Short mmCIF file of C-alpha atoms and ligand atoms in Angstrom, two decimals:
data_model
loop_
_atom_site.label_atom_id
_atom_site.label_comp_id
_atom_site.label_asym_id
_atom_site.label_seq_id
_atom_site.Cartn_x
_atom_site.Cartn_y
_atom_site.Cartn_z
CA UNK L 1 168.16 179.01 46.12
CA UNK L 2 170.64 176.47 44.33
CA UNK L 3 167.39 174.99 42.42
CA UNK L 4 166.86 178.41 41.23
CA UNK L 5 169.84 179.22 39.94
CA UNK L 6 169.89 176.01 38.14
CA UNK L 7 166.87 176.90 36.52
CA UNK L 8 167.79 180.18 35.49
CA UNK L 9 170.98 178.49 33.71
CA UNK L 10 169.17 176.03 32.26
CA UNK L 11 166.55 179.10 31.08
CA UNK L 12 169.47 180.79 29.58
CA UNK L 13 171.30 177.46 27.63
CA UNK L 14 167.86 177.15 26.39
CA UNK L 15 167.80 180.50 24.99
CA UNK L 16 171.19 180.04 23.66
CA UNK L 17 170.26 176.77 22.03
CA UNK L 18 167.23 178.32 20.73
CA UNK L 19 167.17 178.30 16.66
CA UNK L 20 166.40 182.02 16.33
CA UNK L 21 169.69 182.54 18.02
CA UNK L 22 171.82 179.99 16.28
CA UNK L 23 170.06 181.35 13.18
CA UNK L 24 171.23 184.98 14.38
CA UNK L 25 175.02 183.48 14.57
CA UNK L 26 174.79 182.12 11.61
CA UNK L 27 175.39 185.18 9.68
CA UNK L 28 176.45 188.06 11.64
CA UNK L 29 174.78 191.22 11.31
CA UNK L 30 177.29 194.07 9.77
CA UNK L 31 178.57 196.74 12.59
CA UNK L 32 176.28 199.36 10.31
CA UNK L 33 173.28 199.14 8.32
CA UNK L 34 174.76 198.58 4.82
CA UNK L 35 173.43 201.50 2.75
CA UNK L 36 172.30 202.11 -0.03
CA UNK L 37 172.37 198.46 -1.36
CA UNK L 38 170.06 197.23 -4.71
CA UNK L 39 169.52 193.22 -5.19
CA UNK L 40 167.44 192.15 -8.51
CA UNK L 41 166.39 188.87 -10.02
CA UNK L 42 168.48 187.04 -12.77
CA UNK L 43 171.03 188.71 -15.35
CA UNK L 44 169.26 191.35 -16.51
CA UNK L 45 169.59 192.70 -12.77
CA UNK L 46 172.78 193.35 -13.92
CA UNK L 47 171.73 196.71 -16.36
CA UNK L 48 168.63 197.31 -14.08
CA UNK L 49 170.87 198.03 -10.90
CA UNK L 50 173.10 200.43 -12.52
CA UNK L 51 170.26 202.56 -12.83
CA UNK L 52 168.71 202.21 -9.71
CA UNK L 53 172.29 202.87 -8.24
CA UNK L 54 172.72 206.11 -9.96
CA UNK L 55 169.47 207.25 -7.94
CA UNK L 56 170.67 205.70 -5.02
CA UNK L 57 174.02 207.21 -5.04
CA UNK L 58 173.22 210.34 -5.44
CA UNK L 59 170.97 210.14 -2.16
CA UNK L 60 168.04 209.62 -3.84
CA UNK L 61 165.12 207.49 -2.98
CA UNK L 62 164.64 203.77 -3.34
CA UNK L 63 161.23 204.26 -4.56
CA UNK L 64 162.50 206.42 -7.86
CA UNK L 65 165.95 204.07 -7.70
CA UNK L 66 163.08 200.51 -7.73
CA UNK L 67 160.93 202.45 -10.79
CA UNK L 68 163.77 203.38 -12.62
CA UNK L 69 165.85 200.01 -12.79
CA UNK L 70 162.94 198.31 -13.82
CA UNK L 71 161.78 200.29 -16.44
CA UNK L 72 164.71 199.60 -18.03
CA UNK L 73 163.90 195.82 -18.19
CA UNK L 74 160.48 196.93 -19.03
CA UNK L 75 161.72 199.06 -22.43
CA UNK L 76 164.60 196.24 -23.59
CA UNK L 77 162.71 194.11 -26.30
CA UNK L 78 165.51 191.42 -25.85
CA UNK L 79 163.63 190.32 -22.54
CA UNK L 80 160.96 188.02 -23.63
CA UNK L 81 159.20 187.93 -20.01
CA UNK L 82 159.30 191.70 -19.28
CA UNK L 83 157.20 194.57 -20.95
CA UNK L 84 157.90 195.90 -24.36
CA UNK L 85 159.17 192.28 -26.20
CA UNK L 86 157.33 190.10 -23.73
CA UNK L 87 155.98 186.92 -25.34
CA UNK L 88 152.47 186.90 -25.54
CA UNK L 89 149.62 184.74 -24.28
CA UNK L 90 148.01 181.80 -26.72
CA UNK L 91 146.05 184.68 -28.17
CA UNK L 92 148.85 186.68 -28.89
CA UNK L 93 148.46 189.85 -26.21
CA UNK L 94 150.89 191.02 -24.25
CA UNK L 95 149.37 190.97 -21.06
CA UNK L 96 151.69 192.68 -18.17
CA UNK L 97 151.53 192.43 -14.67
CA UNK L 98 153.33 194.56 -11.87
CA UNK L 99 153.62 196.16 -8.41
CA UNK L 100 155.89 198.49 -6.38
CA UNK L 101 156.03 199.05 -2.41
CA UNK L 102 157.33 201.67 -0.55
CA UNK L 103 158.79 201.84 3.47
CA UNK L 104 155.54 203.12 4.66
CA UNK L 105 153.87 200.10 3.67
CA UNK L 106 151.94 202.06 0.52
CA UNK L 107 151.46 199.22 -2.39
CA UNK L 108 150.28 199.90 -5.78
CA UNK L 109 149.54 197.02 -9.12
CA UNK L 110 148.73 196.63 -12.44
CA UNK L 111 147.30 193.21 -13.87
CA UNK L 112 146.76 192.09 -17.14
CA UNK L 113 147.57 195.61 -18.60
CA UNK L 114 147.62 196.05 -22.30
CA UNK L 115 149.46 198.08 -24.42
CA UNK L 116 151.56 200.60 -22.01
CA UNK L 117 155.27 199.89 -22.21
CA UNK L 118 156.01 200.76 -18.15
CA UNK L 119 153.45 199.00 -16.12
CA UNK L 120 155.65 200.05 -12.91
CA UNK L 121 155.37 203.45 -13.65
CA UNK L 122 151.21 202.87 -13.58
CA UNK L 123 151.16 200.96 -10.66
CA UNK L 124 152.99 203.79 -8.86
CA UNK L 125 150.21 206.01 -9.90
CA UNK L 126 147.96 203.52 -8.84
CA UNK L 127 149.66 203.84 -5.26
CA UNK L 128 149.88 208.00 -5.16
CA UNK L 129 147.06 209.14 -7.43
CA UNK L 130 143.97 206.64 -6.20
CA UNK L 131 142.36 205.40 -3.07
CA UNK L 132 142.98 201.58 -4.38
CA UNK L 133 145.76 199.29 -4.27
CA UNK L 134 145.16 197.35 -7.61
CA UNK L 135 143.69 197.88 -11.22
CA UNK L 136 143.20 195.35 -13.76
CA UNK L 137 142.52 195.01 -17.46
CA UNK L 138 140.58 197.94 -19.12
CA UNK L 139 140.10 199.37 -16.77
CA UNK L 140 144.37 199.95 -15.87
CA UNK L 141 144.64 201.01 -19.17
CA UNK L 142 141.86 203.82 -18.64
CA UNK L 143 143.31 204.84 -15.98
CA UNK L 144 146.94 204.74 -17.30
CA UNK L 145 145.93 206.83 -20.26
CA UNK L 146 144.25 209.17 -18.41
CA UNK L 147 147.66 209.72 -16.60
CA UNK L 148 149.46 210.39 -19.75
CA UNK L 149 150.88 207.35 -20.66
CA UNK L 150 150.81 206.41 -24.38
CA UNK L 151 149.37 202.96 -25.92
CA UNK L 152 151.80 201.09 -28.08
CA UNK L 153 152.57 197.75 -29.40
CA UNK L 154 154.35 195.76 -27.28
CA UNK L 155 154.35 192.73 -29.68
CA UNK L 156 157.81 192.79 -31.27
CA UNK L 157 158.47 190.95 -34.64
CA UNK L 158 160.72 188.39 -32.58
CA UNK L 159 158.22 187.65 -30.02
CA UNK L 160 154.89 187.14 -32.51
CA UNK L 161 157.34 184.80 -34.79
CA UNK L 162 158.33 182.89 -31.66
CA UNK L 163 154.16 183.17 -30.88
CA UNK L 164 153.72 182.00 -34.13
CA UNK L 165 156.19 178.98 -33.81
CA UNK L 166 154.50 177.93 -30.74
CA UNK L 167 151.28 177.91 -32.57
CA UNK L 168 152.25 175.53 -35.16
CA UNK L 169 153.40 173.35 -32.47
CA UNK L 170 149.94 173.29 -31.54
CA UNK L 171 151.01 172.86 -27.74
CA UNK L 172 148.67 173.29 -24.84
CA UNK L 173 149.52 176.11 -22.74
CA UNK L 174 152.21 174.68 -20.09
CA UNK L 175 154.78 174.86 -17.42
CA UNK L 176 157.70 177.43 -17.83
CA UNK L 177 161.09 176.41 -19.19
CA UNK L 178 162.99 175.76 -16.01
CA UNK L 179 165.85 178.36 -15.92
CA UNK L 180 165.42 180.07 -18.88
CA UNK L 181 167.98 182.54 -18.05
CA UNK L 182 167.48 186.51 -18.99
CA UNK L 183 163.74 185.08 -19.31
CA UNK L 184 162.23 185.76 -16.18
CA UNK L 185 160.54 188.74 -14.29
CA UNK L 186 162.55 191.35 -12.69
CA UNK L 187 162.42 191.66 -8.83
CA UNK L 188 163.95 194.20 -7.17
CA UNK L 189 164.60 195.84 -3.35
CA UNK L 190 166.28 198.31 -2.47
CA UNK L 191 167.58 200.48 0.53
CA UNK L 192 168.83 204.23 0.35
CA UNK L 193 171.33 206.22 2.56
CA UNK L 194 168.29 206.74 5.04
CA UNK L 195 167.43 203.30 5.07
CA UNK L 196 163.98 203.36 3.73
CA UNK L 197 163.61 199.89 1.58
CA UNK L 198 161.34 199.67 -1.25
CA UNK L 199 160.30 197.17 -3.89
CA UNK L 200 159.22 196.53 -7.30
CA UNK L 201 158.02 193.65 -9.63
CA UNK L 202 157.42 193.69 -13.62
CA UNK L 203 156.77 190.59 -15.93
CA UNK L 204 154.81 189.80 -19.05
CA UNK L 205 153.70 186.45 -16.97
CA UNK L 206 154.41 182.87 -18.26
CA UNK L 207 154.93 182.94 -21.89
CA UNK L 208 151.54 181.31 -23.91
CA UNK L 209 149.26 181.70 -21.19
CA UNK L 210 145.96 181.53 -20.98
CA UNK L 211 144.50 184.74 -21.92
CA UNK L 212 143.21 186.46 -18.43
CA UNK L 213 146.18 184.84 -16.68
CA UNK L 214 147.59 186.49 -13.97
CA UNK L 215 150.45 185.37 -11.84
CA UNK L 216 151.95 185.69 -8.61
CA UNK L 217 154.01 189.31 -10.14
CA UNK L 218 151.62 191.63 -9.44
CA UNK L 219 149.86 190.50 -5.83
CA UNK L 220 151.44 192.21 -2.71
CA UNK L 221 152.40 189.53 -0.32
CA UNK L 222 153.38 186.83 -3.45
CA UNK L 223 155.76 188.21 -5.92
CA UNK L 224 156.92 191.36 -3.78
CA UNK L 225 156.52 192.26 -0.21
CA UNK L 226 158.33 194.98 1.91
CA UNK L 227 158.36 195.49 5.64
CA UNK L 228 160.71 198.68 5.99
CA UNK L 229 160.92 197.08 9.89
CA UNK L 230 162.13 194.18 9.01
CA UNK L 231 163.01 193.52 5.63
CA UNK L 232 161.75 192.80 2.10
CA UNK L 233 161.36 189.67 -0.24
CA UNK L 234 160.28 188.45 -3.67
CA UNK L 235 159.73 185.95 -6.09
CA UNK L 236 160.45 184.78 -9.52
CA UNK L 237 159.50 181.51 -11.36
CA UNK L 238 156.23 179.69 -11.65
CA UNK L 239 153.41 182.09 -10.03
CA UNK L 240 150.80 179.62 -8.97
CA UNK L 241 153.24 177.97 -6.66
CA UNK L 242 154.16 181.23 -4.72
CA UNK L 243 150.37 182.39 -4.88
CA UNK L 244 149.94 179.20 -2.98
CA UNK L 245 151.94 180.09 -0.08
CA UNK L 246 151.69 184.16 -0.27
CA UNK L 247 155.54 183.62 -1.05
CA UNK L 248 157.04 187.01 -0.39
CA UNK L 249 155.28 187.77 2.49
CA UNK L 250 156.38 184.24 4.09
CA UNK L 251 159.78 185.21 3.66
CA UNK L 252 159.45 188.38 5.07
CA UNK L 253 157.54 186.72 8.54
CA UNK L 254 160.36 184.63 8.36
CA UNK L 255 162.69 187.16 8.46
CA UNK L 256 160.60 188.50 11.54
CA UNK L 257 161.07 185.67 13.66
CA UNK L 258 164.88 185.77 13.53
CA UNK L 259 166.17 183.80 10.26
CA UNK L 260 168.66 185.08 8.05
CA UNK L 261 167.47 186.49 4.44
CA UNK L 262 168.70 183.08 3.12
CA UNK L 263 167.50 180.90 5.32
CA UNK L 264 164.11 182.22 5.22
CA UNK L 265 163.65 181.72 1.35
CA UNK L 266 165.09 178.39 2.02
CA UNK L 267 162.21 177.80 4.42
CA UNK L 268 159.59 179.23 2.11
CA UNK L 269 160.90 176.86 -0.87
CA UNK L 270 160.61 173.83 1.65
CA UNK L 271 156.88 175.37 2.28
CA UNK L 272 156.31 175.46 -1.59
CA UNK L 273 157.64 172.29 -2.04
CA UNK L 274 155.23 170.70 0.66
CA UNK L 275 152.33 172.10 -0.92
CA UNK L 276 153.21 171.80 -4.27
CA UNK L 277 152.86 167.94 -5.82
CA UNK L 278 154.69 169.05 -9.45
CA UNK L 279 157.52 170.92 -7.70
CA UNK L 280 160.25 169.02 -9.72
CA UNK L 281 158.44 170.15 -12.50
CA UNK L 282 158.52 174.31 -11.73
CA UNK L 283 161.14 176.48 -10.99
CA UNK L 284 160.48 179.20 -8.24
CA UNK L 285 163.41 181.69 -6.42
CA UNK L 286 162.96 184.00 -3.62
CA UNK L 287 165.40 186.88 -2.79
CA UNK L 288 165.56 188.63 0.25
CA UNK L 289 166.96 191.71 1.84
CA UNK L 290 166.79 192.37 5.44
CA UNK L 291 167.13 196.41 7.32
CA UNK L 292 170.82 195.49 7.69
CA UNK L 293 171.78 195.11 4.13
CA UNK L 294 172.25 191.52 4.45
CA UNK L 295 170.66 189.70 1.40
CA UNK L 296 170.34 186.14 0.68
CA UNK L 297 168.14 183.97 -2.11
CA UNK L 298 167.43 180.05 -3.01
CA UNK L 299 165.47 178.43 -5.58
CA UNK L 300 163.91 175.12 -6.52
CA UNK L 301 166.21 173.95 -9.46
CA UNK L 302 169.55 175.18 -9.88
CA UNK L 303 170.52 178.27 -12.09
CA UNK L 304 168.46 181.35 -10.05
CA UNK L 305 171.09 184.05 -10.07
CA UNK L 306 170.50 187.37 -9.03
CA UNK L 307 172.50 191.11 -9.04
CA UNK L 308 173.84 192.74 -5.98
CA UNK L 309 174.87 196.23 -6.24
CA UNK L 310 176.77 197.97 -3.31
CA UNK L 311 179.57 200.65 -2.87
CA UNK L 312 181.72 197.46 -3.93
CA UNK L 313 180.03 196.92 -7.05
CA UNK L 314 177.66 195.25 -9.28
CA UNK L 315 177.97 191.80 -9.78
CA UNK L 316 176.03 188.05 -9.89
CA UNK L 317 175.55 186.01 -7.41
CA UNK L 318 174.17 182.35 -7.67
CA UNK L 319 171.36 180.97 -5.24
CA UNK L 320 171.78 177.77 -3.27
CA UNK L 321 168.64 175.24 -4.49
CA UNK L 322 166.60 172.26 -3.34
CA UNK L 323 167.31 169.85 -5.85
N1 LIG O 1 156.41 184.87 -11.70
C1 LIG O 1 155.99 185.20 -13.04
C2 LIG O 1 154.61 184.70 -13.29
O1 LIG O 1 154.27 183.62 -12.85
C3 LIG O 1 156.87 184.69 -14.11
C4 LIG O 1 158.35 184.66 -13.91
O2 LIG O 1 158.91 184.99 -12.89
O3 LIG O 1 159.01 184.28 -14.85
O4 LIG O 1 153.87 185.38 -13.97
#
């Protein structure tokens, strides 16, 4: 009898001293779901959350609140690394890549899309309008045109002359500056009042690419994944290293097993960093938003900032990094 009940103490220290429920102390979870709530990658989060919050506080739904804020990234032509003003590839294309997820799990992409100013908008129709997840090249410009969108040049004077620059540099196509700030994709999750998260993801990829190139943006489980059970995550920064480790969809397992949103991209960047020899040479951030409304992000190098907009307001908030 006494042996027993010294087991079942020890069985329940154990549990206490267990990680997942230190982890759990660590941040405590709010009394109510914190809702609606809108997080987004670097400064221009900022502009790109207002408009998602005007969907979101007029009840509406975090799908059309995800769409909306990005497309405004998409349409500003002083973002180099998003849509209409992205810098090219070494061939001078704007290539774009992007994806958007809703709570049921429904996913739809765009890769290496040409010409069409709001590749989130065509990756939606991917998702509602088609049997398939993901359309590339050509072929996502068929389709978008056959859905009404209108070609266009995306190539702004600024970015061929800063094309052209490159060019006369005569560089190889490389790494990306490390924290070029206002010069990364735009990543964003969001909840609404009936707690449904969704997610979306828009870039014009690393500047001077290789022509074909496509990065980590637009592939469910890398640059965005949503799990409206548990929570959502994604990714900004040098693609190939999240591709390696299916980034956003680590985060989000993470999340699963008990961590906090911060501590899992923390874990994910320690993941990256052991499978990725150059990682002083790259900057990635994840940012994560769990069912609760708590958020959390961290980064390789320092400088990753993202936007958090709640009934208290928009404002920035910097990420914790490795190095
Ligand atoms: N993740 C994007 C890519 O690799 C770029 C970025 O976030 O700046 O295409």
């Amino acid at each position: 009898m006494t042996s027993r009940r010294n087991f079942l103490k020890l069985g329940a220290w154990s549990t206490l001293l267990s990680g997942t429920f230190l982890k759990a102390c660590a941040q405590p979870a709010p009394a109510a779901p914190v809702r609606p709530i809108v997080v987004s990658t670097w400064k221009h989060g900022l502009p790109a959350n207002d408009a998602a919050w005007e969907v979101l506080s007029h009840g509406g739904h975090a799908l059309d609140a995800v769409e909306f804020g990005v497309r405004l990234t998409e349409a500003d032509p002083k973002v180099n690394t998003v849509g209409y003003g992205g810098f090219p590839d070494r061939e001078g294309h704007v290539t774009l890549d992007a994806c958007i997820m809703n709570e049921q799990g429904d996913c739809g992409s765009v890769a290496f899309l040409e010409g069409i100013k709001h590749p989130i908008s065509v990756a939606r129709k991917v998702m509602e309008e088609t049997p398939h997840i993901m359309l590339v090249g050509q072929g996502a410009k068929e389709f978008a045109l056959a859905q009404g969108f209108k070609e266009e040049n995306l190539l702004t004077p600024e970015a061929e002359a800063a094309w052209k620059a490159w060019l006369a540099k005569n560089e190889a196509p490389g790494k990306q500056e490390i924290n070029a700030e206002n010069h990364d994709t735009i990543s964003m999750l969001a909840i609404d009042r009936e707690g449904r998260m969704c997610g979306a993801c828009t870039t014009s990829g690393a500047a001077w690419k290789l022509h074909g190139r496509v990065g980590d943006s637009p592939i469910i489980g890398a640059g965005l994944y949503v799990d409206n059970e548990v929570g959502g995550a994604c990714a900004t920064g040098w693609g190939e290293a999240v591709i390696r480790i299916c980034g956003s969809h680590l985060v989000v397992e993470l999340m699963r097993q008990g961590h906090a949103p911060a501590e899992a991209c923390r874990l994910a960047v320690e993941r990256l960093v052991s499978r990725n020899p150059d990682y002083a040479e790259i900057q990635v951030g994840f940012l994560a938003l769990n069912k609760q409304g708590q958020y959390g992000a961290y980064c390789l190098q320092p400088g990753f900032d993202f936007a958090l907009c709640d009934a208290s307001g928009n404002r920035m908030i910097q990420a914790a990094s490795k190095l």
